[in-house]
Short mmCIF file of C-alpha atoms in Angstrom, two decimals:
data_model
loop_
_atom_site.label_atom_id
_atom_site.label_comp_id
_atom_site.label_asym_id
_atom_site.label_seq_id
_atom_site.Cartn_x
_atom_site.Cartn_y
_atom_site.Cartn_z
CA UNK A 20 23.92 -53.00 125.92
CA UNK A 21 21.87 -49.97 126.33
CA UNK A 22 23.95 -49.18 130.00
CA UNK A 23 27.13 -49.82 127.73
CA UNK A 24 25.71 -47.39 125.26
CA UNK A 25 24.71 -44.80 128.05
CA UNK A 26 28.43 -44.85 130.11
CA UNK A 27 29.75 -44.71 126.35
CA UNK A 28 27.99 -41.36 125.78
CA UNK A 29 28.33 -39.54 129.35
CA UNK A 30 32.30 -40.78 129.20
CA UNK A 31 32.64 -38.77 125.77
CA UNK A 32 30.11 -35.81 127.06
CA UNK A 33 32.55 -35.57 130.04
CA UNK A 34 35.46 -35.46 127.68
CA UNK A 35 33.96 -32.75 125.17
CA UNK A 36 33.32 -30.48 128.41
CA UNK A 37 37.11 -30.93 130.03
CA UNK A 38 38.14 -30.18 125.95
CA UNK A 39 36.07 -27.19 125.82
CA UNK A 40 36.48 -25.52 129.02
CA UNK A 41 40.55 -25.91 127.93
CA UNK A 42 39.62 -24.86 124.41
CA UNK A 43 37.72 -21.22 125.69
CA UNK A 44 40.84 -20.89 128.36
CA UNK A 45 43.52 -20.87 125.47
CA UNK A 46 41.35 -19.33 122.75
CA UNK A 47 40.97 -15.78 125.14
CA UNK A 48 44.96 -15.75 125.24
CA UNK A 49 46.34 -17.63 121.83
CA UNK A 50 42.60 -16.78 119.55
CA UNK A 51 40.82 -19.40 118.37
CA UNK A 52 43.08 -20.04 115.34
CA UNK A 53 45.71 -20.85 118.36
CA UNK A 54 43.74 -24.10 119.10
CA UNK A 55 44.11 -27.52 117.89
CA UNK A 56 42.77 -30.89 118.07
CA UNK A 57 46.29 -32.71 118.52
CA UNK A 58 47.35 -30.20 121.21
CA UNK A 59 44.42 -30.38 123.44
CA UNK A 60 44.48 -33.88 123.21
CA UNK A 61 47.88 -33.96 124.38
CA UNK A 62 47.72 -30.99 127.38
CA UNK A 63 44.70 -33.12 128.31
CA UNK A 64 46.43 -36.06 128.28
CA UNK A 65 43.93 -37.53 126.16
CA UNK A 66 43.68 -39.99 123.41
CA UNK A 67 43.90 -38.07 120.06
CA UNK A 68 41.75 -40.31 118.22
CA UNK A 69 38.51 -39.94 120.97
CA UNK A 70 39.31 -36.09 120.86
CA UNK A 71 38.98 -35.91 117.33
CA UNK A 72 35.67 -37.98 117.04
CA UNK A 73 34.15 -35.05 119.39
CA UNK A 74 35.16 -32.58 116.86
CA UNK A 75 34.68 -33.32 112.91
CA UNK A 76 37.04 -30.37 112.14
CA UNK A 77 39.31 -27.19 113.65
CA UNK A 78 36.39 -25.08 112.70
CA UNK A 79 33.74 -27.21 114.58
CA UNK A 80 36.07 -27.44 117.67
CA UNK A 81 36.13 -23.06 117.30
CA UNK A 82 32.28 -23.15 116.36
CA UNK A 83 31.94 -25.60 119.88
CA UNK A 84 34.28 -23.27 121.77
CA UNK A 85 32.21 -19.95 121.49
CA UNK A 86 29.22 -21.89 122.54
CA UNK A 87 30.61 -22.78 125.47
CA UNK A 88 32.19 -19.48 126.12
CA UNK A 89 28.53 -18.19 125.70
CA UNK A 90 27.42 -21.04 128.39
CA UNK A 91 29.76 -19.43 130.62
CA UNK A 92 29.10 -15.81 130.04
CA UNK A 93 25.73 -16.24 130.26
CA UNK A 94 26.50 -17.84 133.98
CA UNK A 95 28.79 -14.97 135.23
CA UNK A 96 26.86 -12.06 133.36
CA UNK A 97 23.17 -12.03 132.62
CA UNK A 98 21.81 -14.55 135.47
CA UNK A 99 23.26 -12.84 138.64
CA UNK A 100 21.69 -9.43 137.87
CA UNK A 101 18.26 -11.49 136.68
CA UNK A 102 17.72 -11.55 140.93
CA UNK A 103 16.60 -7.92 140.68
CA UNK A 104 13.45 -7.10 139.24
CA UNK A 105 13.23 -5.12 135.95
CA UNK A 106 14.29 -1.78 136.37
CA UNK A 107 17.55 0.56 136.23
CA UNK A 108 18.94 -1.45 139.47
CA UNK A 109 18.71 -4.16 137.29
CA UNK A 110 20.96 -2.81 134.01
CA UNK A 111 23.20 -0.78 136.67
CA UNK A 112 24.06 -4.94 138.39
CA UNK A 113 23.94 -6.67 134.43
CA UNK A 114 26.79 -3.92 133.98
CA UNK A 115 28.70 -4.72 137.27
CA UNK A 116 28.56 -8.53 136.36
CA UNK A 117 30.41 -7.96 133.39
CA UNK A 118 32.97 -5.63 134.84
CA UNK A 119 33.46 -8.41 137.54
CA UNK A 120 33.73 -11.12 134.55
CA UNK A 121 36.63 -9.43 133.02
CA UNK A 122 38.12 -8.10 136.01
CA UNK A 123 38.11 -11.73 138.07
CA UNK A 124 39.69 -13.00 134.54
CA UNK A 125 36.40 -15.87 134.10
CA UNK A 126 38.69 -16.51 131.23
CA UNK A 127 42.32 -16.08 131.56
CA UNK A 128 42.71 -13.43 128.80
CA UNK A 129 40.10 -11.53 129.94
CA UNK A 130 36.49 -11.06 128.23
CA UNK A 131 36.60 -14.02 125.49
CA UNK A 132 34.30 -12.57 123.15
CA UNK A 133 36.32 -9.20 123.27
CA UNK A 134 39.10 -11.37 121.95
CA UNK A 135 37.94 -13.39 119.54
CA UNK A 136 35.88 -10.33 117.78
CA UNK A 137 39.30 -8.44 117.13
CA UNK A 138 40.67 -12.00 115.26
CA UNK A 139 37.90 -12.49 113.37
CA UNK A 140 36.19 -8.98 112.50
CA UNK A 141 37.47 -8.29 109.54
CA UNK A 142 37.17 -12.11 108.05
CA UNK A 143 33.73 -13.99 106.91
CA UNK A 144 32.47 -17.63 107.50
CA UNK A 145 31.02 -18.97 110.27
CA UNK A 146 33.39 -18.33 112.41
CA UNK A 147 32.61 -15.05 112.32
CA UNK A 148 28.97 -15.41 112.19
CA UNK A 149 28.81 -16.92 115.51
CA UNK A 150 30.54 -14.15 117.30
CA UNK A 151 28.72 -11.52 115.67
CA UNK A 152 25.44 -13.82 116.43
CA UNK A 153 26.59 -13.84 120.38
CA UNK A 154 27.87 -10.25 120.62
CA UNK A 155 24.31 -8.94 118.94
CA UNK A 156 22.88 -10.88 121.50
CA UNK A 157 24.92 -9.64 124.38
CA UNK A 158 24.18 -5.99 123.39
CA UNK A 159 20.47 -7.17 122.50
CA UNK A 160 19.79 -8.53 126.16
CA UNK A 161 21.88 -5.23 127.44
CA UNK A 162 19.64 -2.86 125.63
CA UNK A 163 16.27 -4.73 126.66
CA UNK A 164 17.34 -4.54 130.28
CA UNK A 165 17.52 -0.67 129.73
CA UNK A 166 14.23 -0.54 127.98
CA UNK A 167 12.85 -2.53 130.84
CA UNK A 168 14.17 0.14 133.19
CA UNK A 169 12.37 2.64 131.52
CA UNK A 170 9.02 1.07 130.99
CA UNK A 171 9.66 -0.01 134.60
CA UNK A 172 9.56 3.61 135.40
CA UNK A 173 13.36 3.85 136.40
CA UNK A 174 15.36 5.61 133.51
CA UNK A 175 13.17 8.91 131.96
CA UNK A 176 10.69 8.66 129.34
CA UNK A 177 12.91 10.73 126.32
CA UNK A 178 16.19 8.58 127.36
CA UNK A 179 17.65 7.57 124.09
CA UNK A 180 18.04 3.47 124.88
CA UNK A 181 20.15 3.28 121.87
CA UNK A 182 22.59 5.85 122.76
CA UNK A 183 22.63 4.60 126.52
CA UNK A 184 23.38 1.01 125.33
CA UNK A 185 26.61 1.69 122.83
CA UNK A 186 27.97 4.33 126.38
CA UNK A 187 27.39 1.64 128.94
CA UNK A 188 29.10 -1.41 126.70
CA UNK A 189 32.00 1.45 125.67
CA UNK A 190 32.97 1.77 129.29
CA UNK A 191 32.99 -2.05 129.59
CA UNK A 192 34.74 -3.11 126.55
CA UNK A 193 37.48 -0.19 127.70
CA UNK A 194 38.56 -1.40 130.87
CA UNK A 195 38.72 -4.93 129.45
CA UNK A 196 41.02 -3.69 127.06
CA UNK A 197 43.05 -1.43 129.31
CA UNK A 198 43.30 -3.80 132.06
CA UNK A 199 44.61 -7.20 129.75
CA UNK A 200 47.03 -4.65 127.91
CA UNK A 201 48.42 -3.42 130.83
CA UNK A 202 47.81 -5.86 133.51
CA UNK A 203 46.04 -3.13 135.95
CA UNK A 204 42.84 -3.21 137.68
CA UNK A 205 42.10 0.39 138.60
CA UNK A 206 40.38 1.23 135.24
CA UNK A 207 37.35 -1.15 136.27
CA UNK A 208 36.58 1.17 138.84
CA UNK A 209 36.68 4.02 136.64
CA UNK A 210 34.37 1.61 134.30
CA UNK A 211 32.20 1.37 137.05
CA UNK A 212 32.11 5.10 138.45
CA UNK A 213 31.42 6.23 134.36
CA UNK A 214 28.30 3.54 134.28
CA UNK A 215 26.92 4.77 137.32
CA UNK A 216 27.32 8.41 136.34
CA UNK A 217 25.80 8.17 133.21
CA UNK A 218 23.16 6.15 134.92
CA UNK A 219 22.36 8.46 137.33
CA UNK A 220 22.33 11.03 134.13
CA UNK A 221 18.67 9.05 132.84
CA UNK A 222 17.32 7.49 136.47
CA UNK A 223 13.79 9.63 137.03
CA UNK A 224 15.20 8.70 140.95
CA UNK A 225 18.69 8.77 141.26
CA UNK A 226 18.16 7.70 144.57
CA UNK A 227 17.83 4.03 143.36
CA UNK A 228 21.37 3.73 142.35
CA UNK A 229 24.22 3.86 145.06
CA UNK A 230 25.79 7.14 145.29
CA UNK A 231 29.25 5.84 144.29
CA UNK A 232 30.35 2.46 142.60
#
């Protein structure tokens, strides 16, 4: 019984990852109000009623979604850049990895948590709770990568982290936006050239950042 038990349980983990990584595709196009139980069951080819015993409720299948998007993000974003050792080489790649998330479209709309903040800022539950809880942590890691740099001895001593942080994700969020609006690439090397610039503006070496993006 107990092997029963255990193929039972992988067979429906399986099936609550191919559900998900469907569920954060069509959420960064359609929004997470676009998604539904029935219809992933049925692009899936899946049966409805083991789909909706993953998922108690539309809000737990959102809830589920942004966790996963956060899985992912965390993957294509914070871990490649963690190969460098603390310092402003370090925030300068954490920044690249994010222009190259958006720009190689990790999710087919672009940067999902962009997204899904502009449908749900203005609204309250949990919902909304969870994507304010991922982007504070999103700009929280960003903004301890910069305050490593400096204590690192990279960015200057009177650099205003704060300041640097809100600049750096600006330049990001921007050529996510401009880029799924109008379908063109050439703003995330703008992104990239502004990031560099204005870290080059705090590095006590500029020397340790490549003199063009």
């Amino acid at each position: 019984m107990d092997d029963v038990a255990d193929r039972r349980i992988e067979r429906g983990n399986q099936t609550r990852q191919l559900v998900l990584r469907r569920a954060v595709d069509l959420a960064s196009v359609e929004g997470l109000d676009g998604l539904s139980l029935g219809r992933l069951a049925n692009e899936l080819e899946l049966s409805k009623s083991g789909v909706f015993a993953l998922f108690g409720s539309k809000e737990d299948l959102q809830l589920a979604t942004i966790a996963a998007a956060t899985g992912i993000f965390v993957e294509h974003v914070v871990e490649p850049a963690r190969s460098a050792p603390p310092g402003i080489d370090r925030l300068r790649r954490t920044c690249d990895s994010w222009l190259t998330y958006s720009r190689e479209r990790v999710f087919p709309g672009g940067c999902f948590f962009y997204a899904a903040s502009a449908e749900f800022d203005a609204r309250s539950g949990k919902v909304h709770d969870a994507l304010v809880t991922a982007r504070s942590d999103w700009l929280g890691h960003l903004e301890r990568t910069a305050l490593e740099a400096q204590q690192a001895g990279g960015v200057v001593p009177d650099a205003d982290i704060g300041q640097l942080v809100f600049e750096l994700a600006a330049f990001l969020e921007m050529a996510n936006a401009e880029s799924v609006l109008h379908d063109e690439f050439t703003c995330y090397d703008k992104a990239a050239r502004a990031v560099l610039n204005r870290l080059r503006a705090v590095a006590v070496d500029p020397s340790d950042l490549p003199d063009q993006a």
